[in-house]
Amino acid sequence: NAGVMQNPRHLVRRRGQEARLRCSPMKGHSHVYWYRQLPEEGLKFMVYLQKENIIDESGMPKERFSAEFPKEGPSILRIQQVVRGDSAAYFCASSPGGQPQHFGDGTRLSIL
Amino acid sequence: RKEVEQDPGPFNVPEGATVAFNCTYSNSASQSFFWYRQDCRKEPKLLMSVYSSGNEDGRFTAQLNRASQYISLLIRDSKLSDSATYLCVVNPSSGAGSYQLTFGKGTKLSVIP
């Protein structure tokens, strides 16, 4: 009974490159949420998706960040032209709808 | 005022001690409340939901005071394995945005042998 799966666990990128973070929700869960945790900060909501739909992206930076959850395959959080300030832990959570949300073990993104 | 505020600690307590964490939230319309724990460089894991009537799960007791917008977590008979950061988490509303969890920065607990 696999939990929320995220990969990669660690990702290193140089400034200006693209970062792609993947998240497979728990079996039976069709709701996916992305959160970002900056060093010494609490988790901040970024985006909420259901299959093929973005429900709420109010927490996403307006530029360079995008998310999708296609009909087949994992949810993808994409960061274009990364900058040092994008260094953080990115957590994905899933639920069957409503609460509680179950979290994956995160992707730690480091920008050189 | 921050949306969810917690004492960052650290709380250093001996094994067997009782320790209490407090949390306040700013949005009086908040509907549901949780405590998560997060081990170093790991994901948040749900510890327990918090109900108005108060609830207990083994050594853990959670309380909610809606009038004061205050949540607490009590850990009795602390174990070394309780060492972690405890996150106070609030679901801000029941309508639109009811899926957005708002996290406190966490309170760090170290249980010492």
mmCIF file of C-alpha atoms in Angstrom:
data_model
loop_
_atom_site.group_PDB
_atom_site.id
_atom_site.type_symbol
_atom_site.label_atom_id
_atom_site.label_comp_id
_atom_site.label_asym_id
_atom_site.label_seq_id
_atom_site.Cartn_x
_atom_site.Cartn_y
_atom_site.Cartn_z
ATOM 1 C CA ASN A 1 0.000 0.000 0.000
ATOM 2 C CA ALA A 2 2.360 2.654 -1.282
ATOM 3 C CA GLY A 3 2.092 6.147 0.074
ATOM 4 C CA VAL A 4 2.619 9.363 -1.826
ATOM 5 C CA MET A 5 5.701 8.918 -3.991
ATOM 6 C CA GLN A 6 7.883 11.832 -4.947
ATOM 7 C CA ASN A 7 10.965 11.854 -7.082
ATOM 8 C CA PRO A 8 13.679 12.721 -7.199
ATOM 9 C CA ARG A 9 14.465 12.961 -3.477
ATOM 10 C CA HIS A 10 17.243 15.434 -4.195
ATOM 11 C CA LEU A 11 17.665 17.624 -7.246
ATOM 12 C CA VAL A 12 20.560 19.941 -7.997
ATOM 13 C CA ARG A 13 20.266 22.542 -10.718
ATOM 14 C CA ARG A 14 22.318 25.503 -11.865
ATOM 15 C CA ARG A 15 20.745 28.927 -12.113
ATOM 16 C CA GLY A 16 18.737 29.247 -15.318
ATOM 17 C CA GLN A 17 18.028 25.525 -15.711
ATOM 18 C CA GLU A 18 14.650 23.841 -15.421
ATOM 19 C CA ALA A 19 13.536 21.675 -12.520
ATOM 20 C CA ARG A 20 10.827 19.004 -12.804
ATOM 21 C CA LEU A 21 9.432 17.461 -9.657
ATOM 22 C CA ARG A 22 7.132 14.450 -9.831
ATOM 23 C CA CYS A 23 4.454 13.210 -7.494
ATOM 24 C CA SER A 24 2.351 10.047 -7.628
ATOM 25 C CA PRO A 25 -0.568 10.197 -5.195
ATOM 26 C CA MET A 26 -1.665 7.382 -2.957
ATOM 27 C CA LYS A 27 -3.787 4.744 -4.609
ATOM 28 C CA GLY A 28 -7.375 5.907 -4.776
ATOM 29 C CA HIS A 29 -6.495 9.568 -4.274
ATOM 30 C CA SER A 30 -7.391 11.970 -7.057
ATOM 31 C CA HIS A 31 -6.555 15.235 -5.291
ATOM 32 C CA VAL A 32 -2.980 16.495 -5.258
ATOM 33 C CA TYR A 33 -1.514 19.463 -3.407
ATOM 34 C CA TRP A 34 1.953 20.992 -3.644
ATOM 35 C CA TYR A 35 3.612 22.840 -0.756
ATOM 36 C CA ARG A 36 6.987 24.534 -0.457
ATOM 37 C CA GLN A 37 9.081 24.700 2.688
ATOM 38 C CA LEU A 38 11.853 27.272 2.721
ATOM 39 C CA PRO A 39 14.655 26.821 5.285
ATOM 40 C CA GLU A 40 13.451 27.576 8.821
ATOM 41 C CA GLU A 41 9.923 28.276 7.539
ATOM 42 C CA GLY A 42 6.576 26.498 7.670
ATOM 43 C CA LEU A 43 5.092 24.761 4.666
ATOM 44 C CA LYS A 44 3.283 27.107 2.275
ATOM 45 C CA PHE A 45 0.482 26.012 -0.027
ATOM 46 C CA MET A 46 1.253 26.376 -3.721
ATOM 47 C CA VAL A 47 -1.325 24.611 -5.859
ATOM 48 C CA TYR A 48 -4.207 22.156 -5.762
ATOM 49 C CA LEU A 49 -4.978 19.874 -8.682
ATOM 50 C CA GLN A 50 -7.380 17.157 -9.622
ATOM 51 C CA LYS A 51 -6.936 14.986 -12.667
ATOM 52 C CA GLU A 52 -6.413 17.256 -15.684
ATOM 53 C CA ASN A 53 -7.562 20.336 -13.743
ATOM 54 C CA ILE A 54 -5.879 23.051 -11.739
ATOM 55 C CA ILE A 55 -8.345 23.938 -9.009
ATOM 56 C CA ASP A 56 -6.379 26.611 -7.172
ATOM 57 C CA GLU A 57 -2.923 27.955 -7.956
ATOM 58 C CA SER A 58 -3.142 31.003 -5.719
ATOM 59 C CA GLY A 59 0.041 30.047 -3.869
ATOM 60 C CA MET A 60 2.175 29.685 -6.981
ATOM 61 C CA PRO A 61 4.588 32.436 -7.993
ATOM 62 C CA LYS A 62 3.180 34.161 -11.073
ATOM 63 C CA GLU A 63 6.179 33.459 -13.254
ATOM 64 C CA ARG A 64 8.369 30.438 -13.943
ATOM 65 C CA PHE A 65 6.242 27.973 -11.958
ATOM 66 C CA SER A 66 3.639 25.643 -13.421
ATOM 67 C CA ALA A 67 1.921 22.436 -12.384
ATOM 68 C CA GLU A 68 -0.056 19.724 -14.092
ATOM 69 C CA PHE A 69 -1.775 16.485 -13.214
ATOM 70 C CA PRO A 70 -2.426 14.619 -16.461
ATOM 71 C CA LYS A 71 -4.974 11.892 -16.961
ATOM 72 C CA GLU A 72 -2.184 9.340 -16.965
ATOM 73 C CA GLY A 73 0.980 9.605 -14.925
ATOM 74 C CA PRO A 74 2.199 11.651 -11.998
ATOM 75 C CA SER A 75 1.621 15.272 -11.142
ATOM 76 C CA ILE A 76 4.499 17.492 -12.257
ATOM 77 C CA LEU A 77 5.687 20.731 -10.677
ATOM 78 C CA ARG A 78 7.867 22.565 -13.160
ATOM 79 C CA ILE A 79 10.168 25.471 -12.357
ATOM 80 C CA GLN A 80 11.756 27.227 -15.298
ATOM 81 C CA GLN A 81 14.926 29.341 -15.160
ATOM 82 C CA VAL A 82 15.584 28.474 -11.538
ATOM 83 C CA VAL A 83 17.121 31.022 -9.179
ATOM 84 C CA ARG A 84 18.857 30.595 -5.825
ATOM 85 C CA GLY A 85 15.668 31.558 -3.983
ATOM 86 C CA ASP A 86 13.932 28.469 -5.373
ATOM 87 C CA SER A 87 16.083 26.270 -3.130
ATOM 88 C CA ALA A 88 13.629 24.572 -0.799
ATOM 89 C CA ALA A 89 11.908 21.329 0.045
ATOM 90 C CA TYR A 90 8.873 20.737 -2.147
ATOM 91 C CA PHE A 91 6.228 18.450 -0.667
ATOM 92 C CA CYS A 92 3.338 16.851 -2.448
ATOM 93 C CA ALA A 93 0.257 15.646 -0.590
ATOM 94 C CA SER A 94 -2.768 13.720 -1.727
ATOM 95 C CA SER A 95 -6.236 12.980 -0.470
ATOM 96 C CA PRO A 96 -9.376 11.290 -1.743
ATOM 97 C CA GLY A 97 -11.060 14.670 -1.280
ATOM 98 C CA GLY A 98 -11.123 16.792 1.832
ATOM 99 C CA GLN A 99 -8.872 16.111 4.779
ATOM 100 C CA PRO A 100 -6.544 14.754 5.959
ATOM 101 C CA GLN A 101 -3.792 15.109 3.417
ATOM 102 C CA HIS A 102 -0.990 12.582 3.301
ATOM 103 C CA PHE A 103 2.449 13.818 2.387
ATOM 104 C CA GLY A 104 5.244 12.394 0.304
ATOM 105 C CA ASP A 105 8.800 12.580 1.573
ATOM 106 C CA GLY A 106 9.588 15.615 -0.537
ATOM 107 C CA THR A 107 12.078 16.756 -3.133
ATOM 108 C CA ARG A 108 14.939 18.860 -1.896
ATOM 109 C CA LEU A 109 15.913 21.294 -4.607
ATOM 110 C CA SER A 110 19.311 22.941 -4.450
ATOM 111 C CA ILE A 111 20.314 25.685 -6.857
ATOM 112 C CA LEU A 112 23.999 26.247 -7.480
ATOM 113 C CA ARG B 1 -0.473 38.693 13.245
ATOM 114 C CA LYS B 2 0.754 35.464 11.651
ATOM 115 C CA GLU B 3 -1.909 33.036 10.493
ATOM 116 C CA VAL B 4 -0.644 30.218 12.696
ATOM 117 C CA GLU B 5 1.804 30.996 15.450
ATOM 118 C CA GLN B 6 3.829 28.586 17.538
ATOM 119 C CA ASP B 7 6.654 28.865 20.036
ATOM 120 C CA PRO B 8 9.652 27.599 18.023
ATOM 121 C CA GLY B 9 11.365 26.121 21.075
ATOM 122 C CA PRO B 10 13.492 24.109 21.313
ATOM 123 C CA PHE B 11 11.948 22.264 24.200
ATOM 124 C CA ASN B 12 14.561 20.007 25.807
ATOM 125 C CA VAL B 13 12.916 17.595 28.240
ATOM 126 C CA PRO B 14 14.034 14.412 30.012
ATOM 127 C CA GLU B 15 12.490 11.069 29.202
ATOM 128 C CA GLY B 16 9.257 10.560 31.070
ATOM 129 C CA ALA B 17 8.452 14.254 31.318
ATOM 130 C CA THR B 18 5.178 15.849 30.312
ATOM 131 C CA VAL B 19 5.422 18.625 27.762
ATOM 132 C CA ALA B 20 2.812 20.975 26.311
ATOM 133 C CA PHE B 21 2.836 22.936 23.062
ATOM 134 C CA ASN B 22 0.605 25.856 22.254
ATOM 135 C CA CYS B 23 -0.559 27.358 19.020
ATOM 136 C CA THR B 24 -2.736 30.325 18.089
ATOM 137 C CA TYR B 25 -4.465 31.007 14.798
ATOM 138 C CA SER B 26 -5.764 34.251 13.378
ATOM 139 C CA ASN B 27 -8.697 33.203 11.200
ATOM 140 C CA SER B 28 -11.761 32.794 13.392
ATOM 141 C CA ALA B 29 -13.586 31.036 10.542
ATOM 142 C CA SER B 30 -11.105 28.143 10.558
ATOM 143 C CA GLN B 31 -12.844 24.821 10.499
ATOM 144 C CA SER B 32 -10.437 22.022 11.170
ATOM 145 C CA PHE B 33 -7.220 21.634 13.039
ATOM 146 C CA PHE B 34 -4.409 19.136 13.145
ATOM 147 C CA TRP B 35 -1.093 18.353 14.722
ATOM 148 C CA TYR B 36 1.555 16.949 12.400
ATOM 149 C CA ARG B 37 5.047 15.876 13.335
ATOM 150 C CA GLN B 38 8.049 16.343 11.120
ATOM 151 C CA ASP B 39 11.323 14.565 11.688
ATOM 152 C CA CYS B 40 14.501 16.205 10.469
ATOM 153 C CA ARG B 41 14.519 16.354 6.654
ATOM 154 C CA LYS B 42 11.392 14.200 6.442
ATOM 155 C CA GLU B 43 7.802 14.755 5.409
ATOM 156 C CA PRO B 44 5.071 15.965 7.787
ATOM 157 C CA LYS B 45 3.068 13.070 9.205
ATOM 158 C CA LEU B 46 -0.383 13.444 10.664
ATOM 159 C CA LEU B 47 -0.267 12.953 14.422
ATOM 160 C CA MET B 48 -3.871 13.711 15.238
ATOM 161 C CA SER B 49 -6.858 15.834 14.375
ATOM 162 C CA VAL B 50 -8.053 18.283 17.011
ATOM 163 C CA TYR B 51 -11.704 18.461 18.013
ATOM 164 C CA SER B 52 -13.580 21.047 20.055
ATOM 165 C CA SER B 53 -14.347 18.484 22.736
ATOM 166 C CA GLY B 54 -10.683 17.606 23.056
ATOM 167 C CA ASN B 55 -9.299 14.250 22.085
ATOM 168 C CA GLU B 56 -6.732 11.792 23.282
ATOM 169 C CA ASP B 57 -4.609 9.210 21.514
ATOM 170 C CA GLY B 58 -2.459 7.237 23.916
ATOM 171 C CA ARG B 59 0.051 9.612 25.457
ATOM 172 C CA PHE B 60 -1.093 12.527 23.299
ATOM 173 C CA THR B 61 -3.937 14.905 24.152
ATOM 174 C CA ALA B 62 -5.107 17.738 21.909
ATOM 175 C CA GLN B 63 -7.354 20.613 22.917
ATOM 176 C CA LEU B 64 -9.068 23.354 20.935
ATOM 177 C CA ASN B 65 -10.420 26.617 22.313
ATOM 178 C CA ARG B 66 -12.335 28.342 19.526
ATOM 179 C CA ALA B 67 -13.121 31.427 21.592
ATOM 180 C CA SER B 68 -9.437 32.073 22.211
ATOM 181 C CA GLN B 69 -8.343 30.637 18.830
ATOM 182 C CA TYR B 70 -5.905 28.448 20.653
ATOM 183 C CA ILE B 71 -4.802 24.842 20.160
ATOM 184 C CA SER B 72 -2.654 22.737 22.433
ATOM 185 C CA LEU B 73 -0.870 19.406 22.391
ATOM 186 C CA LEU B 74 0.126 17.575 25.554
ATOM 187 C CA ILE B 75 2.599 14.701 25.490
ATOM 188 C CA ARG B 76 2.819 12.555 28.598
ATOM 189 C CA ASP B 77 5.651 10.186 29.519
ATOM 190 C CA SER B 78 7.934 11.507 26.757
ATOM 191 C CA LYS B 79 9.964 8.953 24.798
ATOM 192 C CA LEU B 80 13.202 9.488 22.909
ATOM 193 C CA SER B 81 11.263 8.729 19.735
ATOM 194 C CA ASP B 82 9.028 11.748 20.365
ATOM 195 C CA SER B 83 11.938 14.024 19.394
ATOM 196 C CA ALA B 84 10.731 15.899 16.331
ATOM 197 C CA THR B 85 9.230 19.185 15.228
ATOM 198 C CA TYR B 86 5.508 19.469 15.957
ATOM 199 C CA LEU B 87 3.490 21.413 13.420
ATOM 200 C CA CYS B 88 0.233 23.130 14.223
ATOM 201 C CA VAL B 89 -1.936 23.020 11.102
ATOM 202 C CA VAL B 90 -5.182 24.831 10.384
ATOM 203 C CA ASN B 91 -7.686 24.412 7.581
ATOM 204 C CA PRO B 92 -8.802 28.001 7.103
ATOM 205 C CA SER B 93 -12.356 27.557 5.869
ATOM 206 C CA SER B 94 -15.097 25.187 4.952
ATOM 207 C CA GLY B 95 -15.863 26.705 1.578
ATOM 208 C CA ALA B 96 -13.532 27.741 -1.185
ATOM 209 C CA GLY B 97 -9.981 27.163 -0.063
ATOM 210 C CA SER B 98 -10.976 24.511 2.426
ATOM 211 C CA TYR B 99 -8.235 22.260 1.094
ATOM 212 C CA GLN B 100 -5.437 24.722 1.848
ATOM 213 C CA LEU B 101 -3.616 23.766 4.974
ATOM 214 C CA THR B 102 -1.889 26.587 6.821
ATOM 215 C CA PHE B 103 1.149 25.444 8.759
ATOM 216 C CA GLY B 104 2.880 26.953 11.729
ATOM 217 C CA LYS B 105 6.662 26.978 11.667
ATOM 218 C CA GLY B 106 6.717 24.213 14.233
ATOM 219 C CA THR B 107 7.942 23.622 17.757
ATOM 220 C CA LYS B 108 11.076 21.555 18.121
ATOM 221 C CA LEU B 109 11.131 18.918 20.845
ATOM 222 C CA SER B 110 14.238 17.083 22.009
ATOM 223 C CA VAL B 111 13.737 14.301 24.551
ATOM 224 C CA ILE B 112 16.935 13.653 26.433
ATOM 225 C CA PRO B 113 17.936 10.312 28.005
#
